[in-house]
CSV table of C-alpha atoms in Angstrom, one decimal:
chain,number,residue,atom,x,y,z
J,10,UNK,CA,-21.7,8.5,-11.2
J,11,UNK,CA,-19.7,5.3,-10.9
J,12,UNK,CA,-17.7,4.9,-7.7
J,13,UNK,CA,-14.6,2.7,-7.2
J,14,UNK,CA,-12.9,1.6,-4.1
J,15,UNK,CA,-9.5,0.1,-3.4
J,16,UNK,CA,-7.5,-0.9,-0.3
J,17,UNK,CA,-3.8,-0.8,0.7
J,18,UNK,CA,-1.1,0.4,3.0
J,19,UNK,CA,0.6,2.6,0.4
J,20,UNK,CA,3.8,2.8,2.3
J,21,UNK,CA,6.8,4.1,0.3
J,22,UNK,CA,4.6,5.2,-2.6
J,23,UNK,CA,6.0,3.9,-5.9
J,24,UNK,CA,5.2,3.5,-9.6
J,25,UNK,CA,3.2,0.3,-9.0
J,26,UNK,CA,1.0,2.1,-6.5
J,27,UNK,CA,0.4,5.1,-8.8
J,28,UNK,CA,-0.4,2.9,-11.8
J,29,UNK,CA,-2.9,0.8,-9.8
J,30,UNK,CA,-4.6,3.9,-8.5
J,31,UNK,CA,-4.8,5.5,-12.0
J,32,UNK,CA,-6.2,2.3,-13.5
J,33,UNK,CA,-8.7,2.0,-10.7
J,34,UNK,CA,-9.8,5.6,-11.2
J,35,UNK,CA,-10.2,5.0,-15.0
J,36,UNK,CA,-12.9,2.4,-14.1
J,37,UNK,CA,-15.2,5.1,-12.7
J,38,UNK,CA,-15.8,8.7,-11.8
J,39,UNK,CA,-14.7,8.7,-8.2
J,40,UNK,CA,-12.0,6.7,-6.4
J,41,UNK,CA,-12.0,6.1,-2.7
J,42,UNK,CA,-8.8,4.7,-1.2
J,43,UNK,CA,-9.1,2.8,2.1
J,44,UNK,CA,-5.7,2.9,3.7
J,45,UNK,CA,-4.5,0.7,6.5
J,46,UNK,CA,-4.0,2.6,9.8
J,47,UNK,CA,-0.8,2.2,11.8
J,48,UNK,CA,-2.8,0.3,14.4
J,49,UNK,CA,-4.3,-2.1,11.8
J,50,UNK,CA,-0.8,-2.6,10.3
J,51,UNK,CA,0.4,-3.6,13.8
J,52,UNK,CA,-2.4,-6.2,14.1
J,53,UNK,CA,-1.3,-7.5,10.7
J,54,UNK,CA,2.3,-7.7,11.9
J,55,UNK,CA,3.4,-4.9,9.6
J,56,UNK,CA,5.0,-1.5,10.3
J,57,UNK,CA,4.8,1.3,7.7
J,58,UNK,CA,7.8,3.5,7.3
J,59,UNK,CA,5.5,6.5,6.9
J,60,UNK,CA,2.7,7.4,9.3
J,61,UNK,CA,-1.0,7.1,8.3
J,62,UNK,CA,-1.4,10.9,8.3
J,63,UNK,CA,1.6,11.4,6.0
J,64,UNK,CA,0.5,8.5,3.7
J,65,UNK,CA,-3.0,10.1,3.6
J,66,UNK,CA,-1.5,13.5,2.7
J,67,UNK,CA,0.5,11.9,-0.2
J,68,UNK,CA,-2.4,10.0,-1.6
J,69,UNK,CA,-4.7,13.0,-1.4
J,70,UNK,CA,-2.2,14.9,-3.5
J,71,UNK,CA,-2.7,12.5,-6.4
J,72,UNK,CA,-5.3,13.7,-9.0
J,73,UNK,CA,-6.7,10.2,-9.4
J,74,UNK,CA,-7.6,9.9,-5.7
J,75,UNK,CA,-10.9,11.6,-4.6
J,76,UNK,CA,-11.2,10.4,-1.0
J,77,UNK,CA,-9.0,8.5,1.6
J,78,UNK,CA,-10.5,6.8,4.6
J,79,UNK,CA,-9.0,4.6,7.3
J,80,UNK,CA,-8.9,0.8,7.2
J,81,UNK,CA,-9.2,-0.4,10.8
J,82,UNK,CA,-10.1,-4.1,10.3
J,83,UNK,CA,-10.4,-6.9,7.7
J,84,UNK,CA,-14.2,-7.0,8.3
J,85,UNK,CA,-15.1,-3.5,7.3
J,86,UNK,CA,-15.2,-4.0,3.5
J,87,UNK,CA,-18.9,-4.8,3.1
J,88,UNK,CA,-19.8,-1.7,5.2
J,89,UNK,CA,-17.3,0.4,3.2
J,90,UNK,CA,-18.9,-0.7,0.0
J,91,UNK,CA,-22.5,0.0,1.2
J,92,UNK,CA,-21.8,3.2,3.1
J,93,UNK,CA,-19.9,4.7,0.2
J,94,UNK,CA,-22.3,3.4,-2.5
J,95,UNK,CA,-19.5,1.7,-4.3
J,96,UNK,CA,-20.0,0.1,-7.8
J,97,UNK,CA,-16.5,-1.4,-8.3
J,98,UNK,CA,-14.0,-2.9,-5.8
J,99,UNK,CA,-10.5,-3.0,-7.2
J,100,UNK,CA,-7.4,-4.9,-5.9
J,101,UNK,CA,-4.1,-6.1,-7.4
J,102,UNK,CA,-4.3,-9.6,-8.9
J,103,UNK,CA,-2.0,-11.0,-6.2
J,104,UNK,CA,-5.3,-11.0,-4.2
J,105,UNK,CA,-7.3,-12.8,-6.9
J,106,UNK,CA,-10.3,-14.6,-5.5
J,107,UNK,CA,-9.9,-13.3,-2.0
J,108,UNK,CA,-12.6,-10.7,-2.3
J,109,UNK,CA,-15.1,-12.4,-4.5
J,110,UNK,CA,-17.6,-12.4,-1.6
J,111,UNK,CA,-18.1,-8.7,-2.4
J,112,UNK,CA,-19.6,-9.6,-5.8
J,113,UNK,CA,-23.0,-9.7,-3.9
J,114,UNK,CA,-22.6,-5.9,-3.3
J,115,UNK,CA,-20.5,-4.6,-6.3
J,116,UNK,CA,-18.3,-5.6,-9.2
J,117,UNK,CA,-14.9,-7.0,-8.1
J,118,UNK,CA,-12.0,-6.3,-10.4
J,119,UNK,CA,-8.4,-7.6,-10.0
J,120,UNK,CA,-5.8,-5.6,-11.8
J,121,UNK,CA,-2.4,-6.9,-12.9
J,122,UNK,CA,0.5,-5.8,-10.6
J,123,UNK,CA,3.4,-3.7,-12.0
J,124,UNK,CA,6.3,-6.0,-12.6
J,125,UNK,CA,9.6,-5.5,-10.9
J,126,UNK,CA,8.4,-3.1,-8.1
J,127,UNK,CA,6.9,-3.6,-4.7
J,128,UNK,CA,7.2,-2.0,-1.3
J,129,UNK,CA,8.6,-5.3,0.0
J,130,UNK,CA,11.3,-5.3,-2.7
J,131,UNK,CA,12.2,-1.7,-1.8
J,132,UNK,CA,12.5,-2.6,1.9
J,133,UNK,CA,14.6,-5.7,1.0
J,134,UNK,CA,16.9,-3.5,-1.2
J,135,UNK,CA,17.3,-0.9,1.6
J,136,UNK,CA,18.2,-3.6,4.1
J,137,UNK,CA,20.8,-5.0,1.8
J,138,UNK,CA,22.3,-1.5,1.3
J,139,UNK,CA,22.3,-0.9,5.1
J,140,UNK,CA,24.1,-4.2,5.6
J,141,UNK,CA,26.7,-3.3,3.0
J,142,UNK,CA,27.2,0.2,4.6
J,143,UNK,CA,27.5,-1.4,8.1
J,144,UNK,CA,30.1,-3.9,6.8
J,145,UNK,CA,32.1,-1.2,5.0
J,146,UNK,CA,31.9,1.1,8.0
J,147,UNK,CA,33.2,-1.6,10.3
J,148,UNK,CA,36.0,-2.4,7.9
J,149,UNK,CA,36.9,1.3,7.6
J,150,UNK,CA,37.0,1.6,11.4
J,151,UNK,CA,39.3,-1.4,11.7
J,152,UNK,CA,41.6,0.0,9.0
J,153,UNK,CA,41.8,3.4,10.8
J,154,UNK,CA,42.5,1.7,14.2
J,155,UNK,CA,45.2,-0.4,12.6
J,156,UNK,CA,46.9,2.7,11.2
J,157,UNK,CA,47.0,4.5,14.6
């Protein structure tokens, strides 16, 4: 059996996440997803919209995902590969070269990202929408106050 592993936060699950996970799973017979915990995200200066437990539940519902385990530190990758008897380590190509040190333990594959979608873009779009709503709400309140 060929085992594959990948890492991520998987916040606001979208098409790009699903396609990456499906392509990773196609490389082997078993896919382990190592997902950043809320505490590790905090160390990285990030905050996920969805809790680790909820993100885990969502990932486990995908047919291409066989196992979800926590990512607590940058340093755990070698141990994860060894302890889970991993054959292939997969990441998006925006990380190209960053994990080549794992070639000593398994094959490292960088898959192309899905164009036009990312969690960062979704969050930016939501912030812009909120800004527009706040501006329109303020204008409406001013208009109402002017009429009365």
